[in-house]
mmCIF file of N, CA and C in Angstrom:
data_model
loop_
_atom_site.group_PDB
_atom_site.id
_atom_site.type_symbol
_atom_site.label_atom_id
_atom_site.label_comp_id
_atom_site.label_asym_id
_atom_site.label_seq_id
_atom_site.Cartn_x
_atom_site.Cartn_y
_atom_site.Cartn_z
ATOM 1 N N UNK A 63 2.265 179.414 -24.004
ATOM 2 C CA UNK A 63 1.291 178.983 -23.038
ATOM 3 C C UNK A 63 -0.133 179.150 -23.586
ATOM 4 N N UNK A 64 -0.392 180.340 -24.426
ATOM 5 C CA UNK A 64 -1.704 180.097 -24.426
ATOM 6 C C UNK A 64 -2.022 179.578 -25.973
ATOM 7 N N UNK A 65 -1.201 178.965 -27.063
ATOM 8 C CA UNK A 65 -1.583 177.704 -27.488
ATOM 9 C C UNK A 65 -2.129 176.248 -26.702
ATOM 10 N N UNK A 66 -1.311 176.366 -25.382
ATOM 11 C CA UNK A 66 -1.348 174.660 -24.787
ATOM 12 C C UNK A 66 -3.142 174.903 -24.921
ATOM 13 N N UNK A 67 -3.444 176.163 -23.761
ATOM 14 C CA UNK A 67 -4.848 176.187 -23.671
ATOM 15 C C UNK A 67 -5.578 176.440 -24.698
ATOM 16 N N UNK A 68 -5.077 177.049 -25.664
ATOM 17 C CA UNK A 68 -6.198 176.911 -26.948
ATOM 18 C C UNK A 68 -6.619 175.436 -27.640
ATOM 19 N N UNK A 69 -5.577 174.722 -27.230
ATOM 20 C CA UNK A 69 -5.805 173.222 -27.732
ATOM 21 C C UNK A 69 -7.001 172.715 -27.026
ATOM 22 N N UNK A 70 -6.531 173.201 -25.610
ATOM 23 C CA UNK A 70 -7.612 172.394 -24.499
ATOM 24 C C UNK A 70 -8.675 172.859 -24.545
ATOM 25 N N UNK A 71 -9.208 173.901 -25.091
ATOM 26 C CA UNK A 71 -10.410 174.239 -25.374
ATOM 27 C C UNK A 71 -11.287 173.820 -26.197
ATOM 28 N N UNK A 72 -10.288 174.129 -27.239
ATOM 29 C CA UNK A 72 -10.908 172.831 -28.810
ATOM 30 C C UNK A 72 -11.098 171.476 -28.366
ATOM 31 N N UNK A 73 -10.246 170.496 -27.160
ATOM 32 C CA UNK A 73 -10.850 169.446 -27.117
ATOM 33 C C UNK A 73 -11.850 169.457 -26.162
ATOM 34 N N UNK A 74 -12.275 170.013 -24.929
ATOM 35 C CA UNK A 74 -13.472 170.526 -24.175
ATOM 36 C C UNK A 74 -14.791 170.630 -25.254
ATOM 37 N N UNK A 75 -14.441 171.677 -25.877
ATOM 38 C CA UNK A 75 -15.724 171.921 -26.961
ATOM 39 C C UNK A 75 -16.187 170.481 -28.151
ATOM 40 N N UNK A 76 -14.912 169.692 -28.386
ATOM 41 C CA UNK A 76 -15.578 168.596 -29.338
ATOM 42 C C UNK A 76 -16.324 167.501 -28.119
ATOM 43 N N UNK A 77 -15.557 167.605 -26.866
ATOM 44 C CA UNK A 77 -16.052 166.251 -25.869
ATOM 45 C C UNK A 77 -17.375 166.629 -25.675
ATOM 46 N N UNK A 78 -17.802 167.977 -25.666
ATOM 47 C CA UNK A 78 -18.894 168.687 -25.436
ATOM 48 C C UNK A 78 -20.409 168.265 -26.415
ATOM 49 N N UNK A 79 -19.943 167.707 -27.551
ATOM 50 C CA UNK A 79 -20.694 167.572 -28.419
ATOM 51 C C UNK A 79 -20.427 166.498 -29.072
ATOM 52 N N UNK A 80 -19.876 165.296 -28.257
ATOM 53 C CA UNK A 80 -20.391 164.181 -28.618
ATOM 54 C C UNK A 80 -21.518 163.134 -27.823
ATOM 55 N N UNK A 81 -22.204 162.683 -28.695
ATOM 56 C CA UNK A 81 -23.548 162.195 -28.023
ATOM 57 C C UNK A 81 -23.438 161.431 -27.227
ATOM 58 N N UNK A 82 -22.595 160.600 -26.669
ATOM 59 C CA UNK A 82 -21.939 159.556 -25.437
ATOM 60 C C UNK A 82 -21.950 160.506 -24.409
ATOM 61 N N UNK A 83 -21.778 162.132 -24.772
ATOM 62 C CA UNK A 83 -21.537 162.901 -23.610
ATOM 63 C C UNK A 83 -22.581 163.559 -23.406
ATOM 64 N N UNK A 84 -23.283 163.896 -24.421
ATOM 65 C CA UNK A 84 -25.004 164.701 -24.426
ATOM 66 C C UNK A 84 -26.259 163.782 -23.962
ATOM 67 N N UNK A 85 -26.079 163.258 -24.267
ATOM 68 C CA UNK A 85 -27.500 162.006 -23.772
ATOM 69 C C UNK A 85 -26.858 161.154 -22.662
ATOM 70 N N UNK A 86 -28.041 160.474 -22.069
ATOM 71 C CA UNK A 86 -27.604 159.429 -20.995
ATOM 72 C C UNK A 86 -26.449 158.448 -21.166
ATOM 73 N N UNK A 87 -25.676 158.372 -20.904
ATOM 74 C CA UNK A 87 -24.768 156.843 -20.657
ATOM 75 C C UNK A 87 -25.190 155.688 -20.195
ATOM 76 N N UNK A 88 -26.390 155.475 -19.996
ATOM 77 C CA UNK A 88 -27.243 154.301 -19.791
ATOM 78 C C UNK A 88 -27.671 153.860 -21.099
ATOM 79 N N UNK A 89 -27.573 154.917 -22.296
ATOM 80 C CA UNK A 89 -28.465 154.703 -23.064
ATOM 81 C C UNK A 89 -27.307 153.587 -24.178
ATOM 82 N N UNK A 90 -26.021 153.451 -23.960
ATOM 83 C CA UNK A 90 -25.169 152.898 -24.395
ATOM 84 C C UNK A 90 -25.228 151.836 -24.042
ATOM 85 N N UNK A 91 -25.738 151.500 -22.602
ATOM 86 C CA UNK A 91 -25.428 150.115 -22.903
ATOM 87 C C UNK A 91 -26.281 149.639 -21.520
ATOM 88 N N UNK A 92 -28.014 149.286 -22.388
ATOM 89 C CA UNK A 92 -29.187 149.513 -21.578
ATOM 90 C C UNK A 92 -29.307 147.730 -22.441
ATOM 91 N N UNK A 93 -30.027 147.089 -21.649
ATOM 92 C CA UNK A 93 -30.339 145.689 -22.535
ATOM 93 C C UNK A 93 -31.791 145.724 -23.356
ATOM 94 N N UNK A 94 -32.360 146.894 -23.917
ATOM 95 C CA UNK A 94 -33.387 147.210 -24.331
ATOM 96 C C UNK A 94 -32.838 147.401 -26.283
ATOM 97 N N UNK A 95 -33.646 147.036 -27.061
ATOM 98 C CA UNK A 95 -32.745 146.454 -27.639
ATOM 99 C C UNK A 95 -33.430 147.991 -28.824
ATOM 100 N N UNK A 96 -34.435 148.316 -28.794
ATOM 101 C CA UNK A 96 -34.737 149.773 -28.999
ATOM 102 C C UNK A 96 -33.696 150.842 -28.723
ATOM 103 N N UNK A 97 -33.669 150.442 -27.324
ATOM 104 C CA UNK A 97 -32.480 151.506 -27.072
ATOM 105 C C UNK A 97 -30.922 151.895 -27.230
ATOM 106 N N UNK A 98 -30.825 150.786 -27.584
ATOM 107 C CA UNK A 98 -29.366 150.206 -28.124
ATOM 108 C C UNK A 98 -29.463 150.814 -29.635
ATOM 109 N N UNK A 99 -30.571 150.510 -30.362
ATOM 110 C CA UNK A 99 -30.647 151.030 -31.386
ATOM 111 C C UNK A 99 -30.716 152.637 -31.687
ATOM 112 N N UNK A 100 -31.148 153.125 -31.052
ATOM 113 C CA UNK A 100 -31.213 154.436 -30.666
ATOM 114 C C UNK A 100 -29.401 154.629 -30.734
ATOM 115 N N UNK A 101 -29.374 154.417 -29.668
ATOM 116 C CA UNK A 101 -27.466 154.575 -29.459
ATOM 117 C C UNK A 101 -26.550 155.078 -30.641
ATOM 118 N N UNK A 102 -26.997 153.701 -31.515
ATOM 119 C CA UNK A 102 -26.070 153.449 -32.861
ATOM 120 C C UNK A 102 -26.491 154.290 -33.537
ATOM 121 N N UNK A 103 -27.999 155.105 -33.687
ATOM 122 C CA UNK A 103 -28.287 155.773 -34.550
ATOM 123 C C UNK A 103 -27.560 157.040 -34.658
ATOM 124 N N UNK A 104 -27.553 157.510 -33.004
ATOM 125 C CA UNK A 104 -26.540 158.598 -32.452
ATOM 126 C C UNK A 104 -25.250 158.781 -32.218
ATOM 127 N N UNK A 105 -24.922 157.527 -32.980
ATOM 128 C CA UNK A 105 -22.944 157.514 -32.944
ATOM 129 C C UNK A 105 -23.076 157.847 -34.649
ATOM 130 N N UNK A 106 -23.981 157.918 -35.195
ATOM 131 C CA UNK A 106 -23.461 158.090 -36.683
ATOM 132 C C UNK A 106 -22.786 159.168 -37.451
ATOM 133 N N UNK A 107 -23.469 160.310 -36.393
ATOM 134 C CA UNK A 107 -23.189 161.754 -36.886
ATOM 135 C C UNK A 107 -21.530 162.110 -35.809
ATOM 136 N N UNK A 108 -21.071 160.791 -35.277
ATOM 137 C CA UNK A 108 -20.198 161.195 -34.418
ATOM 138 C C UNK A 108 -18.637 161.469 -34.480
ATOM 139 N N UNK A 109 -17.990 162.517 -34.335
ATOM 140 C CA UNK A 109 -16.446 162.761 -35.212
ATOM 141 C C UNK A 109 -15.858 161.628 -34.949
ATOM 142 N N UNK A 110 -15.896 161.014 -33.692
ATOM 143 C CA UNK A 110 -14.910 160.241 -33.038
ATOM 144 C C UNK A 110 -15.398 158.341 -33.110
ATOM 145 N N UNK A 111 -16.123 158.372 -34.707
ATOM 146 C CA UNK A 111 -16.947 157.167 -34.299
ATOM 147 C C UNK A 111 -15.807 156.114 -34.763
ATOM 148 N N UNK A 112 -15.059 156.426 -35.432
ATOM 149 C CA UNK A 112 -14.427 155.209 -36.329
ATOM 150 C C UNK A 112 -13.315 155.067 -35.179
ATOM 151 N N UNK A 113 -12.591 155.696 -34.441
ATOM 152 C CA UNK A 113 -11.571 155.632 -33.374
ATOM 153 C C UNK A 113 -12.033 155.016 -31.953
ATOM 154 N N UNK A 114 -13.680 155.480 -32.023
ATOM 155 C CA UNK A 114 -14.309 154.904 -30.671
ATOM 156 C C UNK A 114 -14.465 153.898 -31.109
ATOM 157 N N UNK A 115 -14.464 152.576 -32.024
ATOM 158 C CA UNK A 115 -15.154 151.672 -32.481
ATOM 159 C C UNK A 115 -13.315 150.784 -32.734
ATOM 160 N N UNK A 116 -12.335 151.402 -33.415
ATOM 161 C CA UNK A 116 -11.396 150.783 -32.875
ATOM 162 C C UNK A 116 -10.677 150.347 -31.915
ATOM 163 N N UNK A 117 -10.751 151.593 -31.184
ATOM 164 C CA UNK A 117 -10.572 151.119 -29.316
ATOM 165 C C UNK A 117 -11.359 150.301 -29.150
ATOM 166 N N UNK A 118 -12.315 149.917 -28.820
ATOM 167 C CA UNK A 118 -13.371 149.142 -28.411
ATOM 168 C C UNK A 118 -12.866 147.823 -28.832
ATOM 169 N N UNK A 119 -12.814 147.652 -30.163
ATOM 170 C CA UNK A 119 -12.146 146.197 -30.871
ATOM 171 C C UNK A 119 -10.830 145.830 -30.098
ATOM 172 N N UNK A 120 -9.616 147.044 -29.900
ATOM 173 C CA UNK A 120 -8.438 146.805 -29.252
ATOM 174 C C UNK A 120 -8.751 145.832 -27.884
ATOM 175 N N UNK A 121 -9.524 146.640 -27.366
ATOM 176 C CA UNK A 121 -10.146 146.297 -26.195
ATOM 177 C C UNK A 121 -11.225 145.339 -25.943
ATOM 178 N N UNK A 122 -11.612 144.771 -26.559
ATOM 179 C CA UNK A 122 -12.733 143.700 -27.299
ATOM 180 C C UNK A 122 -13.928 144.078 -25.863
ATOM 181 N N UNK A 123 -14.189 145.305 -25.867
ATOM 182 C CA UNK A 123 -15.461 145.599 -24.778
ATOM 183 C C UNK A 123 -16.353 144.250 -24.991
ATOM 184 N N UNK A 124 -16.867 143.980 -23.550
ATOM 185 C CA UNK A 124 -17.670 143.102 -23.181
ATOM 186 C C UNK A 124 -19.178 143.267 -23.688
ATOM 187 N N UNK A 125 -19.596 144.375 -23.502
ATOM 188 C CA UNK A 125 -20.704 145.125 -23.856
ATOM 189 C C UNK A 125 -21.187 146.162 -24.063
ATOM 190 N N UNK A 126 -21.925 146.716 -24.699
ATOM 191 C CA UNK A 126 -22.491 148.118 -25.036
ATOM 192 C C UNK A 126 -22.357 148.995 -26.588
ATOM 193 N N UNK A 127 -22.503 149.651 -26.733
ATOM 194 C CA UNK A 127 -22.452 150.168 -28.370
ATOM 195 C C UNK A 127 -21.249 151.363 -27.967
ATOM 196 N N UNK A 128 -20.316 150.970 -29.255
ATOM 197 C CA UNK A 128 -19.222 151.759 -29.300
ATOM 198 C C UNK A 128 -18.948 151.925 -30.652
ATOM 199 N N UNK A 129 -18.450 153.308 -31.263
ATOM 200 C CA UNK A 129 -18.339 153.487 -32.938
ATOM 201 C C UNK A 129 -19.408 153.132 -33.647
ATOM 202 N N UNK A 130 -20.996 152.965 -32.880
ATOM 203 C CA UNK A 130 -22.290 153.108 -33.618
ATOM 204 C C UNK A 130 -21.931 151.244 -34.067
ATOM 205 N N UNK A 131 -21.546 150.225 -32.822
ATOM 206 C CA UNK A 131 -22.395 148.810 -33.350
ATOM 207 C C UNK A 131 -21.951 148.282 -31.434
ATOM 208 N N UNK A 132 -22.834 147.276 -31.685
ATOM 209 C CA UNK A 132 -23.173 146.404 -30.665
ATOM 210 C C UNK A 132 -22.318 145.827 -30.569
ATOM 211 N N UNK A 133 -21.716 145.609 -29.511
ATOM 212 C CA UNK A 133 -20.619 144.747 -28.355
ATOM 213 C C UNK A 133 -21.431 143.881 -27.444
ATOM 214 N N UNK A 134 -20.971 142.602 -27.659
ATOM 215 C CA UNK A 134 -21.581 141.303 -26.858
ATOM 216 C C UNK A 134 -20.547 140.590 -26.392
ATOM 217 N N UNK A 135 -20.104 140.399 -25.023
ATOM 218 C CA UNK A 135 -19.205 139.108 -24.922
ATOM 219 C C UNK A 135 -17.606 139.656 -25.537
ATOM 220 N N UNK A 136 -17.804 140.687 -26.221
ATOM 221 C CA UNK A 136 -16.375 141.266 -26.756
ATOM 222 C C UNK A 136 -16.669 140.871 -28.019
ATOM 223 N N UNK A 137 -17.820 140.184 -28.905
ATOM 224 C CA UNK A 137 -17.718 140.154 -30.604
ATOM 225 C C UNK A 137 -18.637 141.581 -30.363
ATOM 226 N N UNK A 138 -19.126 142.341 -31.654
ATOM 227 C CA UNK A 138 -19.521 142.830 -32.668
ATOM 228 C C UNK A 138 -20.991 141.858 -32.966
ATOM 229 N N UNK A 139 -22.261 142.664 -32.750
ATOM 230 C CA UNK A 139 -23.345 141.787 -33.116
ATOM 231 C C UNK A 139 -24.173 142.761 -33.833
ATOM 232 N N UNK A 140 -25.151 142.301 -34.658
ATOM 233 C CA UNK A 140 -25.474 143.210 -35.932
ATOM 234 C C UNK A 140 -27.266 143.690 -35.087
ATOM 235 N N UNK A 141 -27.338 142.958 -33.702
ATOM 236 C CA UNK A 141 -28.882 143.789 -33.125
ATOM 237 C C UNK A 141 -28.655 142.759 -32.210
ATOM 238 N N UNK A 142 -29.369 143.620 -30.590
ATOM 239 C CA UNK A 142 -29.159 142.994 -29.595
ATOM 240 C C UNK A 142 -30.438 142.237 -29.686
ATOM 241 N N UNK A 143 -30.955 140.691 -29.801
ATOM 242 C CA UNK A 143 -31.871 140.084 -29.890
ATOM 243 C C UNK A 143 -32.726 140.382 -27.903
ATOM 244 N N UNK A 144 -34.056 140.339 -27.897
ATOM 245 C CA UNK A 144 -35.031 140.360 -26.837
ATOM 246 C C UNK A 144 -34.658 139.262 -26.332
ATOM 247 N N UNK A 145 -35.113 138.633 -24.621
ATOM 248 C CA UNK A 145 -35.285 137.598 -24.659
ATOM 249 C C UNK A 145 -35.565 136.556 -25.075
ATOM 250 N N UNK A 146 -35.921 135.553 -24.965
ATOM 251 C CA UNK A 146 -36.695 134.157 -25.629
ATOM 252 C C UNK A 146 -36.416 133.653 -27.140
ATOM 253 N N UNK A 147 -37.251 132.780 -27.460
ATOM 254 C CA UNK A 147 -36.308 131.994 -28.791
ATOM 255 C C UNK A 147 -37.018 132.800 -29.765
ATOM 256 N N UNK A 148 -35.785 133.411 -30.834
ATOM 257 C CA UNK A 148 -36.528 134.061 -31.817
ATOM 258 C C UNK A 148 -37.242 133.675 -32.668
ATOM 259 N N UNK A 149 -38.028 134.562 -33.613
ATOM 260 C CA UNK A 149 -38.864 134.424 -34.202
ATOM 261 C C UNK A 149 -38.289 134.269 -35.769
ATOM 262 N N UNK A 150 -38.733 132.911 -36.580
ATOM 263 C CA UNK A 150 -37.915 132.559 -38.247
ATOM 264 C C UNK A 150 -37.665 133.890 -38.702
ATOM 265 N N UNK A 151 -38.743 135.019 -39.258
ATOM 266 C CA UNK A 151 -38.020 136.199 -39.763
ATOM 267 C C UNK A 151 -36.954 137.242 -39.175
ATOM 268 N N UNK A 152 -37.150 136.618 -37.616
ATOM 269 C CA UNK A 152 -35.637 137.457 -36.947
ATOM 270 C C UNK A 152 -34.443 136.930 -37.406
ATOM 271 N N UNK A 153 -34.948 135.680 -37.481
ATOM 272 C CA UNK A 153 -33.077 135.009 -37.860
ATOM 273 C C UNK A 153 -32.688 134.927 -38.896
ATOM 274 N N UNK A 154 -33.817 135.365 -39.822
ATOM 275 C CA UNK A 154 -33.151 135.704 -41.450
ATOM 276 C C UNK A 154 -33.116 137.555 -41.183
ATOM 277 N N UNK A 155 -33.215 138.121 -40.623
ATOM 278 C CA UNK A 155 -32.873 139.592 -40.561
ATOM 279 C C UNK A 155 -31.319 139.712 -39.929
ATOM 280 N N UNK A 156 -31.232 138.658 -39.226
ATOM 281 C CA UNK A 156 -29.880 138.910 -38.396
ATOM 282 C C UNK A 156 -28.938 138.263 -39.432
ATOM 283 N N UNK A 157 -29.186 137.794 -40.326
ATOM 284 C CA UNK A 157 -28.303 137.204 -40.966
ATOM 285 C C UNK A 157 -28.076 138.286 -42.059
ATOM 286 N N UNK A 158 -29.088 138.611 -42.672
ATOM 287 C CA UNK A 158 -28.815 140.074 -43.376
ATOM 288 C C UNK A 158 -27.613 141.040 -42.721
ATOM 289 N N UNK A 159 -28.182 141.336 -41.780
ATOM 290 C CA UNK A 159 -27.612 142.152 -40.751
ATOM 291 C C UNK A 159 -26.325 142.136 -40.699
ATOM 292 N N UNK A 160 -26.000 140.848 -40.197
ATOM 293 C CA UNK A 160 -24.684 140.256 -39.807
ATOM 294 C C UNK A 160 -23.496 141.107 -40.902
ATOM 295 N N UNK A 161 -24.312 140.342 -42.483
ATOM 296 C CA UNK A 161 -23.644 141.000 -43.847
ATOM 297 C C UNK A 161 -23.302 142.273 -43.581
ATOM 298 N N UNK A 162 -24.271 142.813 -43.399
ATOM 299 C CA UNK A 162 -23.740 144.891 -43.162
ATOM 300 C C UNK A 162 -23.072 145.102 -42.300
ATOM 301 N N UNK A 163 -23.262 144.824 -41.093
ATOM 302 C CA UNK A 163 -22.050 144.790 -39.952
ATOM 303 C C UNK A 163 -21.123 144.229 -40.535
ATOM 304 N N UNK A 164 -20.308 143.362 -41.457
ATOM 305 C CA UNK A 164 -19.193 143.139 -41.656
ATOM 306 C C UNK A 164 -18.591 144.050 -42.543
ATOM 307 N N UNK A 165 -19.606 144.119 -43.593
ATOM 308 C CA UNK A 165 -19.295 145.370 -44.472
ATOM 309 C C UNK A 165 -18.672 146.534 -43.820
ATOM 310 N N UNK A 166 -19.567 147.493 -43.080
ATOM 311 C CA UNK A 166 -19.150 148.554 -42.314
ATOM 312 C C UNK A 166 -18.053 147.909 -41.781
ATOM 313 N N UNK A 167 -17.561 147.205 -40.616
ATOM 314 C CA UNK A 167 -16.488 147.170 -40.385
ATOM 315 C C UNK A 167 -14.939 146.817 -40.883
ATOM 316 N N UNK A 168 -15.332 146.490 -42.294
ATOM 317 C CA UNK A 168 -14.426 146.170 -43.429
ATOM 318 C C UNK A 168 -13.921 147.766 -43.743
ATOM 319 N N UNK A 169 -15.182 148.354 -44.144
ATOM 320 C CA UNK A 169 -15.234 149.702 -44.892
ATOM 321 C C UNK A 169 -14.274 150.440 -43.908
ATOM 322 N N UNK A 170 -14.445 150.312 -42.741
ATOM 323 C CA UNK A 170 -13.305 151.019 -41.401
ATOM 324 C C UNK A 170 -11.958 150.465 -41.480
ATOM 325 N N UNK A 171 -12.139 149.363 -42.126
ATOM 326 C CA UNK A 171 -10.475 148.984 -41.958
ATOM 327 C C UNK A 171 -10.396 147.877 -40.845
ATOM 328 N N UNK A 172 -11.668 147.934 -39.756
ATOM 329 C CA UNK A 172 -11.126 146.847 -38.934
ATOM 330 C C UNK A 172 -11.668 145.672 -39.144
ATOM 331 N N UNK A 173 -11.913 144.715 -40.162
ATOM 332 C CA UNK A 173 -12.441 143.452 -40.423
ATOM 333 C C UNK A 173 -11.129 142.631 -41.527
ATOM 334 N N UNK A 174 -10.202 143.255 -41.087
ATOM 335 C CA UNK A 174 -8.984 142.944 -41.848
ATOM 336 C C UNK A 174 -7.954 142.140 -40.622
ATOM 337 N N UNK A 175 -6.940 141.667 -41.673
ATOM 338 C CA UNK A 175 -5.632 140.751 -40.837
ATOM 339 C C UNK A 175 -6.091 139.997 -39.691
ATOM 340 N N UNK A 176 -4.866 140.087 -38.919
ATOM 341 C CA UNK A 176 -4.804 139.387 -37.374
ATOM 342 C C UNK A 176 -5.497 139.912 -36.388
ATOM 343 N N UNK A 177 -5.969 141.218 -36.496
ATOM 344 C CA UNK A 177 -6.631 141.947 -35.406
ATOM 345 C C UNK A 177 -8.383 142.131 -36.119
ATOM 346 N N UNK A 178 -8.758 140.995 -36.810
ATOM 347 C CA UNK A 178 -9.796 141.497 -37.229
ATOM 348 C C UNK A 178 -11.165 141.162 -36.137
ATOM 349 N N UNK A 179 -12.354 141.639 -35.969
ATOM 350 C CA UNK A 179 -13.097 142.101 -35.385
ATOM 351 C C UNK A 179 -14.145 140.414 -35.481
ATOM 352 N N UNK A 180 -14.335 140.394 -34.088
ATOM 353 C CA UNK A 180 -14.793 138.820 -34.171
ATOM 354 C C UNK A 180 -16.237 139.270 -34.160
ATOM 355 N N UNK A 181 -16.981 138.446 -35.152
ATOM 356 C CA UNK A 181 -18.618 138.727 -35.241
ATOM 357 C C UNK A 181 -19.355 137.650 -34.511
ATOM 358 N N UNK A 182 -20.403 137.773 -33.861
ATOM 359 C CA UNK A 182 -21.274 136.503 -32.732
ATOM 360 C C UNK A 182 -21.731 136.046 -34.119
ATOM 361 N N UNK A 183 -22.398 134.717 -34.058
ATOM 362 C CA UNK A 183 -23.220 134.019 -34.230
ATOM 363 C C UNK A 183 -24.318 134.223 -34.342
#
């Protein structure tokens, strides 16, 4: 018996100290595109980022940052663009972008086979 609870403690103490659980939950999935960035910056240091970021794909979330990248519509987007029509050097940054977001999600394993990770446009 008191293994079961030593387990449950160890997972209490990691839920305890992940940043989805320390900072706001607004801040995941706010349409501010700063803040979104913020988010991802704070999933980096996170144990559970590469598993939170596969669920998410399983689950093709609609929206919000999960495993430190942006969820739109259920793709994977490399920065949540502001309103209105962007600006020429945004759309050559997002295209950069795009590249590293595929990378990283290659590097995870999920930009592979039949279940691979659909990227926006």
């Amino acid at each position: 018996m008191s293994l079961a609870l030593a387990s449950l403690d160890v997972s209490v103490e990691l839920e305890a100290n992940l940043p989805c659980r320390k900072f706001d939950p607004d801040l995941w999935f706010s349409d501010s595109p700063t803040e979104l960035e913020l988010a991802k910056s704070l999933c980096g240091d996170c144990p559970l980022r590469v598993e939170c970021l596969a669920g998410a794909v399983e689950r093709a979330e609609p929206w919000g940052v999960w495993g430190g990248e942006i969820f739109e519509r259920g793709a994977v987007v490399p920065r949540k663009r502001p309103r209105g029509r962007p600006r020429k050097e945004d759309v050559a940054r997002d295209a950069a972008l795009r590249v590293e977001a595929e990378a990283r999600l290659a590097a995870s394993g999920l930009a592979q086979g039949r279940n691979a990770v659909r990227l926006a446009a």
